Amino acid sequence: MKPNSPCLLAVLVLAAAGCAHTGGDPSVNALPPLSIIPVPSSIEPAAGSCRLAAGFALKADVEAQGVAAYLAAKVERATGVRPDLSPAGGGSPRAPGAGSVTLRIIPDDPELGAEGYALQVAESGVVIEAPRPAGLFYGVQTLLQLLPPEIEAASGGAPASWSIPCVEIRDLPRYLYRGMHLDVCRHFFDVEFIKRYLDLLALHKLNTFHWHLTEDQGWRMPIAKYPRLTEVGGFRPETLIGHYGDQPHRFDGTRYGGSYTREEIQEVVRYAQERFITVIPEIEMPGHALAALSAYPELSCTGGPFQPATLWGVFDDVYCAGNDSVFAFLEGVLGEVAELFPGPYIHIGGDECPKTRWKECPRCRERIRREGLKDEHELQSWFIRRIETILTGYGKKLIGWDEILEGGLAPQATVMSWRGMQGGIDAATQGHDVIMSPVSHCYFDHYQQEPAEEPVAFGGLTTLAKVYSFEPTPVELDADAALHVLGAQANVWTEYIDSPEKVEYMALPRMCALAEVVWSRPGARSLEGFLRRLDSHSRRLDAMGVNYRRIR
Ligand code: ACM
Ligand code: ZN
């Protein structure tokens, strides 16, 4: 490990010493050096080591019971042995000598904030303290990374007795918003995989899952009031073979699609909540709406007919901004979305909406005239403002891609800056919250090495080092505006990603680098240190069976 802090080097030495103490006891598994990703704010090594066995006494405050249950289930799944869960300070352990882990809420440490934690590994046991349960959860993630990688395995074969170097860690995230996106429209991914993706987010202390649920090529979100959205809009007749740039275009001739049930969505939301992950659903408008228009063509400017797209790209047919039925429809859709997703935000897309149809459409022209708008860009802005009013009525906040700046931002909108950093800079300067997700660093559908060596991808080149070099807060912002940068997110668009294995390949290890960008302080990290820790961390991904891209 590269000692960007001298403490880390000392930890290594102590870790080695701790292992030496275990010599002669084959049931105790020696540990490799500490390699925590994302790297914590402060690590203070201490002398000695802590012995822990899977049947350890797990003591937890009332508020910490959920996190304790998560830890107990995880240990049991990997080792076949369930920790002995009891209230903090209560009961004696069923397995004397197995050690203890205590999870405690400490409201009097405001410095740690809503997500920070303090983790102490002493010879007498492990104590994790945090002002809030989310902090305890992140402390547990760090503790798991102090255990052998097999703790991440799914099937009972992991060693069940460990020696952990004594250490004190205090840690809190740099940014409030630490996100990963997944497009389930270009290709569909079932709930089992979504849960696995959420596990990967949790492992890396990421706290937001942006679920891209509607697109030109498929509508995946069940809406009871408008069943044709999934029945018709959920299926396309065929899919492009190879890359868009390969000419002539060839298609596979196979109907493709799928959608989630309400129960599955609820299951995902619950699973995410247990991992302190907020799910942000994205319902695209006014553009990227061809699947919806295939089901309800009367919502377009021309009346159709349409079919969900079989090619990738940007399409001229979008929701008609002059037709009030469109807003009644969207109000109905968003009402059901708001009901299923308890988080504060709904993402409404807003990107890549051609104005071709609006320029020709009498109803759109009439809307522009009646509302006193200058042009179609102001019509888009008017559209988004009207949607914001609907969302406010549902108690939700609007997020949109940075095109929602054009023609003027809706009053409370949060901007996700993707075409670069400028949209984010402009929005933050205007006092709006911003999430940075620029195509330059955060598009994990781009190649991660020279294309000749890689499976087909969208294009571009976003190496691991490039992701690691990302700085979400632009120097152009003054201190007040900088506070509006809530964090950053990476996006996994799936035009060229047709299997869970390929999602993993494209997302990891770049997700590990993003996690460090959004969690760790710049002064506490370096690329060299990260790469060394990633080497050990990869064993953890191996134990989970993740198809990550190897660092060669
Ligand atoms: C986007 O990549 N069109 C947000
Ligand atoms: Zn129109």
Coordinates of C-alpha atoms and ligand atoms in Angstrom, one line a residue:
M1 CA 0.0 0.0 0.0
K2 CA 1.3 3.4 -0.9
P3 CA 1.5 5.4 2.3
N4 CA -0.2 8.6 1.3
S5 CA -0.5 8.8 5.1
P6 CA 2.3 7.4 7.3
C7 CA -0.4 5.8 9.4
L8 CA -1.2 3.4 6.7
L9 CA 2.3 2.1 6.6
A10 CA 2.3 1.6 10.3
V11 CA -1.0 -0.3 10.0
L12 CA 0.7 -2.7 7.5
V13 CA 3.5 -3.4 9.9
L14 CA 1.1 -3.9 12.7
A15 CA -1.1 -6.1 10.6
A16 CA 1.9 -8.3 9.9
A17 CA 2.7 -8.3 13.6
G18 CA -0.9 -9.3 14.4
C19 CA -0.7 -12.2 12.0
A20 CA 2.6 -13.3 13.6
H21 CA 0.8 -13.6 16.9
T22 CA -1.6 -16.1 15.4
G23 CA 1.3 -18.4 14.4
G24 CA 0.6 -22.1 15.2
D25 CA -3.2 -21.8 15.3
P26 CA -4.4 -23.1 12.0
S27 CA -8.0 -22.0 12.7
V28 CA -7.1 -18.4 12.7
N29 CA -6.7 -16.9 9.2
A30 CA -3.9 -14.4 8.7
L31 CA -5.0 -11.2 6.9
P32 CA -3.4 -9.4 4.0
P33 CA -2.6 -5.7 4.7
L34 CA -5.5 -3.3 5.2
S35 CA -6.9 -2.3 1.8
I36 CA -10.1 -0.4 2.3
I37 CA -11.9 1.1 -0.7
P38 CA -12.9 3.9 -0.5
V39 CA -9.9 4.9 1.7
P40 CA -11.1 6.2 5.1
S41 CA -10.5 9.8 6.4
S42 CA -8.2 8.7 9.3
I43 CA -6.6 5.4 10.3
E44 CA -4.8 5.2 13.6
P45 CA -3.0 1.8 14.1
A46 CA -2.8 0.4 17.6
A47 CA -0.8 -2.5 19.0
G48 CA -2.1 -6.1 19.0
S49 CA -4.9 -7.8 17.2
C50 CA -8.5 -8.8 17.8
R51 CA -9.7 -12.4 17.5
L52 CA -13.2 -12.8 16.2
A53 CA -15.1 -15.9 15.2
A54 CA -18.3 -16.0 13.2
G55 CA -20.5 -16.8 16.2
F56 CA -19.3 -13.5 17.8
A57 CA -21.6 -11.6 20.2
L58 CA -23.3 -8.9 18.2
K59 CA -24.6 -6.2 20.5
A60 CA -26.7 -3.4 19.0
D61 CA -28.8 -0.4 20.1
V62 CA -32.5 -0.5 19.2
E63 CA -31.8 1.9 16.4
A64 CA -28.9 -0.3 15.2
Q65 CA -30.9 -3.5 15.0
G66 CA -31.4 -3.2 11.2
V67 CA -27.7 -2.8 10.5
A68 CA -26.9 -5.7 13.0
A69 CA -29.4 -8.0 11.2
Y70 CA -27.6 -7.1 7.9
L71 CA -24.2 -8.0 9.4
A72 CA -25.5 -11.2 11.0
A73 CA -27.1 -12.4 7.7
K74 CA -24.0 -11.6 5.8
V75 CA -21.7 -13.5 8.1
E76 CA -24.1 -16.4 8.3
R77 CA -24.4 -16.5 4.5
A78 CA -20.6 -16.6 4.1
T79 CA -19.6 -18.9 7.0
G80 CA -22.7 -20.9 7.8
V81 CA -22.5 -19.5 11.4
R82 CA -24.8 -16.9 12.7
P83 CA -23.5 -14.2 15.1
D84 CA -25.3 -14.0 18.4
L85 CA -27.4 -10.9 18.2
S86 CA -28.4 -9.2 21.5
P87 CA -29.3 -5.6 22.6
A88 CA -26.2 -3.5 23.4
G89 CA -24.9 -4.3 26.9
G90 CA -27.2 -7.4 27.1
G91 CA -26.6 -11.1 27.4
S92 CA -23.5 -13.2 27.4
P93 CA -22.3 -14.7 24.2
R94 CA -23.4 -18.2 23.2
A95 CA -19.9 -18.9 22.0
P96 CA -17.4 -17.7 24.7
G97 CA -14.1 -16.6 23.2
A98 CA -15.7 -15.8 19.8
G99 CA -15.3 -12.0 20.5
S100 CA -17.8 -9.2 20.2
V101 CA -18.9 -6.5 17.8
T102 CA -20.9 -3.6 19.3
L103 CA -23.0 -1.2 17.2
R104 CA -23.8 2.0 19.1
I105 CA -25.6 5.2 18.2
I106 CA -23.8 8.2 19.6
P107 CA -25.9 11.4 19.0
D108 CA -23.1 13.5 20.6
D109 CA -20.5 13.3 17.8
P110 CA -21.9 15.8 15.2
E111 CA -18.5 16.0 13.4
L112 CA -19.3 12.6 11.9
G113 CA -22.5 13.9 10.4
A114 CA -25.3 11.7 9.0
E115 CA -23.1 9.1 7.4
G116 CA -19.8 9.1 9.3
Y117 CA -18.6 6.5 11.8
A118 CA -15.9 5.6 14.3
L119 CA -14.6 2.0 14.3
Q120 CA -12.4 0.7 17.0
V121 CA -10.8 -2.7 16.8
A122 CA -9.2 -3.5 20.2
E123 CA -8.1 -6.8 21.6
S124 CA -11.3 -6.8 23.7
G125 CA -13.5 -6.5 20.6
V126 CA -14.9 -4.3 17.9
V127 CA -17.0 -1.2 18.5
I128 CA -18.6 0.8 15.8
E129 CA -20.2 4.1 16.8
A130 CA -22.1 6.6 14.7
P131 CA -24.6 9.4 15.1
R132 CA -27.0 7.7 12.7
P133 CA -27.7 4.1 11.5
A134 CA -26.3 5.0 8.0
G135 CA -22.9 5.6 9.6
L136 CA -23.1 2.3 11.4
F137 CA -23.8 0.6 8.1
Y138 CA -20.6 2.2 6.5
G139 CA -18.7 1.2 9.6
V140 CA -19.9 -2.4 9.1
Q141 CA -18.7 -2.2 5.4
T142 CA -15.3 -1.2 6.6
L143 CA -15.3 -4.0 9.2
L144 CA -16.2 -6.5 6.4
Q145 CA -13.2 -5.2 4.4
L146 CA -11.0 -6.0 7.4
L147 CA -12.2 -9.6 7.2
P148 CA -11.0 -12.1 4.6
P149 CA -12.5 -11.6 1.1
E150 CA -14.5 -14.8 1.4
I151 CA -16.8 -13.0 3.8
E152 CA -18.4 -11.7 0.5
A153 CA -19.0 -15.3 -0.7
A154 CA -22.6 -16.5 -1.0
S155 CA -22.3 -20.1 0.1
G156 CA -21.1 -21.0 3.6
G157 CA -17.5 -22.0 2.8
A158 CA -15.7 -18.9 4.2
P159 CA -13.3 -19.3 7.1
A160 CA -15.1 -18.5 10.3
S161 CA -12.3 -17.3 12.6
W162 CA -10.2 -14.2 12.1
S163 CA -7.5 -12.0 13.5
I164 CA -7.9 -8.3 12.8
P165 CA -5.2 -5.8 13.5
C166 CA -6.1 -3.3 16.2
V167 CA -6.9 0.0 14.7
E168 CA -9.0 3.1 15.1
I169 CA -10.8 4.5 12.1
R170 CA -12.8 7.7 11.8
D171 CA -14.4 8.2 8.5
L172 CA -17.1 10.3 6.8
P173 CA -17.9 10.9 3.1
R174 CA -16.9 14.0 1.2
Y175 CA -20.1 14.2 -0.8
L176 CA -23.8 13.7 0.1
Y177 CA -24.7 12.2 -3.3
R178 CA -22.7 9.1 -4.4
G179 CA -24.4 7.5 -7.3
M180 CA -24.5 4.8 -9.9
H181 CA -27.0 4.7 -12.7
L182 CA -28.2 1.7 -14.7
D183 CA -30.2 1.7 -18.0
V184 CA -32.6 -1.2 -18.0
C185 CA -34.3 -0.2 -21.2
R186 CA -31.8 -0.7 -24.0
H187 CA -31.3 -4.1 -22.3
F188 CA -33.4 -5.4 -19.5
F189 CA -32.0 -6.7 -16.2
D190 CA -34.0 -8.7 -13.7
V191 CA -34.5 -8.0 -10.0
E192 CA -32.0 -10.6 -9.0
F193 CA -29.3 -8.6 -10.9
I194 CA -30.5 -5.3 -9.6
K195 CA -30.1 -6.5 -6.1
R196 CA -26.6 -7.7 -6.9
Y197 CA -25.8 -4.3 -8.3
L198 CA -27.1 -2.7 -5.1
D199 CA -24.8 -5.0 -3.1
L200 CA -21.9 -3.7 -5.2
L201 CA -23.0 -0.1 -4.5
A202 CA -23.2 -0.9 -0.8
L203 CA -19.7 -2.5 -0.7
H204 CA -18.3 0.8 -2.1
K205 CA -20.4 3.1 0.3
L206 CA -22.4 4.5 -2.6
N207 CA -25.8 5.7 -1.6
T208 CA -27.9 6.4 -4.7
F209 CA -29.2 4.1 -7.4
H210 CA -30.4 6.0 -10.5
W211 CA -32.8 3.5 -12.2
H212 CA -33.3 4.5 -15.9
L213 CA -36.7 2.9 -16.4
T214 CA -38.1 4.4 -19.7
E215 CA -36.6 4.9 -23.1
D216 CA -37.2 4.8 -26.8
Q217 CA -36.4 1.1 -26.9
G218 CA -38.5 -0.1 -24.0
W219 CA -40.7 1.0 -21.1
R220 CA -40.0 -1.1 -17.9
M221 CA -42.0 0.6 -15.2
P222 CA -45.5 -0.8 -14.5
I223 CA -48.3 1.8 -14.5
A224 CA -51.7 0.4 -13.5
K225 CA -53.6 3.3 -15.2
Y226 CA -51.8 2.9 -18.5
P227 CA -51.1 -0.9 -18.9
R228 CA -50.1 -0.6 -22.6
L229 CA -46.9 1.2 -21.5
T230 CA -45.4 -2.2 -20.5
E231 CA -47.7 -4.4 -22.7
V232 CA -46.9 -2.6 -25.9
G233 CA -44.0 -0.2 -25.0
G234 CA -42.1 -2.9 -23.1
F235 CA -41.3 -4.9 -26.3
R236 CA -39.4 -4.1 -29.5
P237 CA -39.6 -6.3 -32.6
E238 CA -35.9 -6.7 -32.9
T239 CA -32.5 -5.3 -31.9
L240 CA -29.5 -4.0 -33.8
I241 CA -26.6 -6.4 -34.2
G242 CA -23.2 -5.0 -33.6
H243 CA -22.3 -1.3 -33.4
Y244 CA -24.5 1.5 -34.8
G245 CA -21.5 2.5 -36.9
D246 CA -21.4 -0.9 -38.7
Q247 CA -23.1 -0.4 -42.1
P248 CA -25.4 -1.6 -43.3
H249 CA -27.4 -2.0 -40.1
R250 CA -28.4 -5.6 -39.4
F251 CA -31.1 -6.8 -37.0
D252 CA -31.5 -10.0 -35.0
G253 CA -35.2 -10.5 -35.9
T254 CA -36.0 -11.4 -32.3
R255 CA -38.7 -9.7 -30.2
Y256 CA -37.1 -8.3 -27.0
G257 CA -38.4 -6.8 -23.9
G258 CA -39.7 -7.1 -20.3
S259 CA -40.8 -5.1 -17.4
Y260 CA -40.9 -5.2 -13.6
T261 CA -44.0 -5.8 -11.5
R262 CA -45.1 -3.4 -8.7
E263 CA -44.0 -6.0 -6.2
E264 CA -40.6 -6.3 -7.7
I265 CA -40.1 -2.5 -7.6
Q266 CA -41.1 -2.6 -4.0
E267 CA -38.7 -5.4 -3.3
V268 CA -35.9 -3.4 -4.9
V269 CA -36.7 -0.3 -2.9
R270 CA -36.8 -2.3 0.3
Y271 CA -33.5 -4.0 -0.5
A272 CA -31.9 -0.6 -1.2
Q273 CA -33.3 0.9 2.0
E274 CA -31.6 -1.9 4.0
R275 CA -28.4 -0.8 2.4
F276 CA -29.0 2.9 2.9
I277 CA -29.4 3.4 -0.8
T278 CA -31.9 5.8 -2.2
V279 CA -33.5 4.8 -5.5
I280 CA -34.1 7.6 -8.0
P281 CA -36.5 6.4 -10.8
E282 CA -36.1 8.1 -14.2
I283 CA -39.1 8.6 -16.4
E284 CA -37.9 10.2 -19.6
M285 CA -39.6 13.3 -21.1
P286 CA -40.3 15.1 -23.4
G287 CA -37.8 13.1 -25.6
H288 CA -36.7 9.5 -25.5
A289 CA -40.3 8.6 -25.3
L290 CA -40.9 6.4 -28.4
A291 CA -41.9 3.3 -26.3
A292 CA -44.6 5.3 -24.6
L293 CA -45.8 6.8 -27.9
S294 CA -46.0 3.3 -29.4
A295 CA -48.5 2.5 -26.7
Y296 CA -50.4 5.8 -26.7
P297 CA -49.6 7.5 -30.1
E298 CA -52.2 10.2 -29.5
L299 CA -49.7 11.8 -27.1
S300 CA -47.4 12.6 -30.0
C301 CA -47.5 15.6 -32.4
T302 CA -48.3 13.5 -35.4
G303 CA -50.5 10.7 -34.0
G304 CA -48.1 8.0 -35.1
P305 CA -48.1 5.0 -35.5
F306 CA -44.9 4.1 -33.8
Q307 CA -43.0 1.1 -32.5
P308 CA -40.3 1.0 -29.8
A309 CA -37.0 1.7 -31.4
T310 CA -34.8 -1.1 -32.8
L311 CA -31.9 1.3 -33.4
W312 CA -30.0 3.4 -30.8
G313 CA -30.0 7.2 -31.0
V314 CA -32.2 10.2 -30.7
F315 CA -35.6 10.3 -32.3
D316 CA -37.8 13.2 -33.6
D317 CA -41.1 11.9 -32.2
V318 CA -41.5 13.2 -28.6
Y319 CA -44.5 14.1 -26.4
C320 CA -46.6 16.9 -27.8
A321 CA -46.1 20.0 -25.7
G322 CA -49.3 21.6 -26.9
N323 CA -51.6 18.8 -25.9
D324 CA -53.1 19.0 -22.4
S325 CA -53.8 15.2 -22.4
V326 CA -50.0 14.7 -22.3
F327 CA -49.8 16.4 -18.9
A328 CA -52.9 14.5 -17.6
F329 CA -51.1 11.3 -18.7
L330 CA -47.8 12.3 -17.2
E331 CA -49.5 13.3 -13.9
G332 CA -51.1 9.9 -13.8
V333 CA -47.8 8.2 -14.5
L334 CA -45.8 10.3 -12.0
G335 CA -48.4 9.8 -9.3
E336 CA -47.8 6.0 -9.5
V337 CA -44.1 6.5 -9.6
A338 CA -44.2 8.8 -6.5
E339 CA -46.2 6.2 -4.7
L340 CA -43.7 3.4 -5.3
F341 CA -40.5 5.3 -4.7
P342 CA -40.3 6.9 -1.3
G343 CA -37.1 8.9 -2.0
P344 CA -37.2 12.7 -2.4
Y345 CA -36.4 12.8 -6.1
I346 CA -37.8 11.8 -9.5
H347 CA -35.6 12.2 -12.5
I348 CA -37.5 13.3 -15.6
G349 CA -34.8 13.1 -18.2
G350 CA -35.1 16.2 -20.3
D351 CA -32.1 15.4 -22.4
E352 CA -31.8 15.1 -26.2
C353 CA -35.3 16.3 -27.2
P354 CA -35.3 17.4 -30.8
K355 CA -37.6 20.3 -31.6
T356 CA -38.4 19.0 -35.1
R357 CA -42.0 18.0 -34.5
W358 CA -42.7 21.0 -32.2
K359 CA -41.7 23.4 -34.9
E360 CA -44.3 21.9 -37.3
C361 CA -47.1 21.0 -34.8
P362 CA -50.1 23.5 -34.8
R363 CA -50.8 22.7 -31.1
C364 CA -47.2 23.3 -30.1
R365 CA -47.1 26.5 -32.1
E366 CA -50.3 27.6 -30.4
R367 CA -48.9 26.8 -27.0
I368 CA -45.8 28.9 -27.7
R369 CA -48.1 31.8 -28.8
R370 CA -50.5 31.6 -25.9
E371 CA -47.8 31.3 -23.2
G372 CA -45.8 34.1 -24.8
L373 CA -42.7 31.9 -25.3
K374 CA -39.8 32.9 -27.5
D375 CA -39.1 29.5 -29.2
E376 CA -39.1 25.7 -28.8
H377 CA -36.3 25.9 -26.2
E378 CA -38.6 28.0 -24.0
L379 CA -41.4 25.5 -24.8
Q380 CA -39.2 22.7 -23.4
S381 CA -38.5 24.9 -20.3
W382 CA -42.3 25.5 -19.9
F383 CA -42.9 21.7 -20.2
I384 CA -40.4 21.0 -17.5
R385 CA -41.8 23.7 -15.2
R386 CA -45.2 22.3 -15.6
I387 CA -43.9 18.8 -14.6
E388 CA -42.1 20.3 -11.6
T389 CA -45.5 21.7 -10.4
I390 CA -46.9 18.2 -10.7
L391 CA -44.0 16.7 -8.8
T392 CA -44.2 19.3 -6.1
G393 CA -47.8 18.3 -5.6
Y394 CA -46.6 14.8 -5.0
G395 CA -44.0 16.0 -2.5
K396 CA -41.1 15.2 -4.9
K397 CA -38.2 17.1 -6.2
L398 CA -37.3 17.2 -9.9
I399 CA -33.9 16.2 -11.3
G400 CA -33.1 16.5 -15.0
W401 CA -30.1 16.2 -17.4
D402 CA -28.4 19.5 -18.1
E403 CA -30.6 20.3 -21.2
I404 CA -33.2 21.5 -18.7
L405 CA -31.1 24.7 -18.4
E406 CA -32.1 25.6 -21.9
G407 CA -34.9 28.2 -22.0
G408 CA -34.5 28.6 -18.2
L409 CA -34.4 26.3 -15.2
A410 CA -37.5 25.2 -13.3
P411 CA -37.4 27.0 -9.9
Q412 CA -36.4 24.1 -7.7
A413 CA -34.7 21.8 -10.2
T414 CA -31.6 19.8 -9.5
V415 CA -29.3 19.5 -12.5
M416 CA -27.4 16.3 -13.5
S417 CA -24.5 17.7 -15.6
W418 CA -23.6 15.1 -18.3
R419 CA -22.5 17.0 -21.4
G420 CA -19.6 18.3 -19.4
M421 CA -19.1 20.4 -16.3
Q422 CA -20.5 23.6 -17.7
G423 CA -24.2 22.8 -17.1
G424 CA -23.4 22.0 -13.5
I425 CA -21.4 25.2 -13.1
D426 CA -24.2 27.3 -14.6
A427 CA -26.8 25.7 -12.4
A428 CA -24.8 25.9 -9.2
T429 CA -24.1 29.6 -10.0
Q430 CA -27.8 30.1 -10.2
G431 CA -28.2 28.5 -6.8
H432 CA -29.5 25.1 -8.0
D433 CA -28.2 21.8 -6.7
V434 CA -26.1 19.8 -9.0
I435 CA -24.9 16.3 -9.5
M436 CA -21.8 16.0 -11.7
S437 CA -21.8 13.1 -14.2
P438 CA -19.8 14.4 -17.2
V439 CA -19.3 12.2 -20.2
S440 CA -15.5 12.8 -19.9
H441 CA -15.1 10.8 -16.6
C442 CA -18.4 9.2 -15.6
Y443 CA -19.7 7.3 -18.7
F444 CA -19.0 3.6 -18.0
D445 CA -20.4 2.5 -21.3
H446 CA -17.3 4.0 -22.8
Y447 CA -14.2 1.9 -23.5
Q448 CA -11.9 1.4 -20.6
Q449 CA -8.9 0.5 -22.7
E450 CA -7.9 0.6 -26.4
P451 CA -11.0 -0.6 -28.3
A452 CA -9.1 -3.2 -30.2
E453 CA -8.6 -5.1 -26.9
E454 CA -12.1 -4.7 -25.6
P455 CA -15.6 -6.0 -26.3
V456 CA -17.8 -3.6 -28.3
A457 CA -18.7 -0.4 -26.4
F458 CA -20.4 2.9 -27.1
G459 CA -17.2 4.7 -28.0
G460 CA -14.9 7.1 -26.1
L461 CA -12.1 6.1 -23.7
T462 CA -12.6 6.4 -20.0
T463 CA -9.8 4.6 -18.3
L464 CA -9.7 3.7 -14.6
A465 CA -7.0 6.4 -14.0
K466 CA -9.2 9.0 -15.7
V467 CA -12.2 8.1 -13.5
Y468 CA -9.9 8.3 -10.5
S469 CA -8.6 11.8 -11.5
F470 CA -12.2 13.2 -11.5
E471 CA -12.8 16.3 -9.4
P472 CA -16.5 16.9 -9.0
T473 CA -16.3 20.4 -7.6
P474 CA -15.1 22.8 -10.3
V475 CA -12.5 25.5 -9.3
E476 CA -14.7 28.0 -11.1
L477 CA -17.3 27.9 -8.3
D478 CA -17.1 30.2 -5.3
A479 CA -17.6 28.7 -1.9
D480 CA -21.4 29.3 -1.8
A481 CA -21.9 27.8 -5.3
A482 CA -19.6 24.9 -4.5
L483 CA -22.0 23.8 -1.7
H484 CA -24.6 23.1 -4.4
V485 CA -22.4 20.3 -5.9
L486 CA -24.1 17.5 -4.0
G487 CA -21.8 14.8 -5.5
A488 CA -21.3 12.7 -8.6
Q489 CA -22.6 9.7 -10.4
A490 CA -21.4 7.3 -13.1
N491 CA -23.8 6.1 -15.8
V492 CA -24.1 2.6 -17.3
W493 CA -26.0 3.0 -20.6
T494 CA -26.7 -0.4 -22.0
E495 CA -27.0 -0.2 -25.8
Y496 CA -23.9 -2.4 -26.1
I497 CA -24.3 -4.2 -22.7
D498 CA -26.7 -7.1 -23.1
S499 CA -25.9 -9.3 -20.0
P500 CA -25.3 -8.9 -16.3
E501 CA -21.8 -10.1 -16.8
K502 CA -21.1 -7.3 -19.2
V503 CA -22.6 -4.7 -16.8
E504 CA -20.1 -5.9 -14.2
Y505 CA -17.3 -5.8 -16.7
M506 CA -18.1 -2.2 -17.7
A507 CA -18.9 -1.0 -14.2
L508 CA -15.9 -2.5 -12.3
P509 CA -13.4 -1.6 -11.2
R510 CA -14.3 1.9 -12.4
M511 CA -17.0 1.9 -9.8
C512 CA -14.3 1.4 -7.1
A513 CA -12.5 4.5 -8.4
L514 CA -15.7 6.6 -8.5
A515 CA -16.4 5.5 -4.9
E516 CA -13.1 6.9 -3.8
V517 CA -13.7 10.1 -5.7
V518 CA -17.0 10.8 -3.9
W519 CA -16.2 9.4 -0.5
S520 CA -12.5 10.1 0.3
R521 CA -10.8 13.5 0.8
P522 CA -8.4 14.3 -2.0
G523 CA -5.5 14.6 0.5
A524 CA -6.1 11.1 1.8
R525 CA -5.8 9.3 -1.5
S526 CA -3.5 8.7 -4.5
L527 CA -3.8 6.7 -7.7
E528 CA -0.8 4.5 -6.8
G529 CA -2.3 3.8 -3.3
F530 CA -5.7 3.0 -4.8
L531 CA -4.2 0.6 -7.4
R532 CA -2.4 -1.3 -4.6
R533 CA -5.5 -1.5 -2.5
L534 CA -7.5 -2.5 -5.6
D535 CA -5.2 -5.5 -6.0
S536 CA -6.4 -6.9 -2.7
H537 CA -9.9 -5.6 -3.2
S538 CA -10.1 -7.6 -6.4
R539 CA -10.0 -10.8 -4.2
R540 CA -13.2 -9.6 -2.6
L541 CA -14.8 -9.1 -6.0
D542 CA -13.6 -12.6 -6.9
A543 CA -15.3 -14.0 -3.8
M544 CA -18.5 -12.4 -5.0
G545 CA -18.0 -13.8 -8.5
V546 CA -18.0 -10.4 -10.1
N547 CA -16.9 -10.3 -13.7
Y548 CA -14.8 -7.2 -13.3
R549 CA -12.3 -6.1 -15.9
R550 CA -8.8 -7.3 -14.8
I551 CA -6.1 -4.7 -14.4
R552 CA -3.4 -6.0 -16.7
Ligands
ACM1 C1 -27.5 11.2 -21.7 O1 -26.4 10.6 -21.8 N1 -28.2 11.4 -22.8 C2 -27.9 11.8 -20.5
ZN2 ZN -47.1 19.1 -30.7

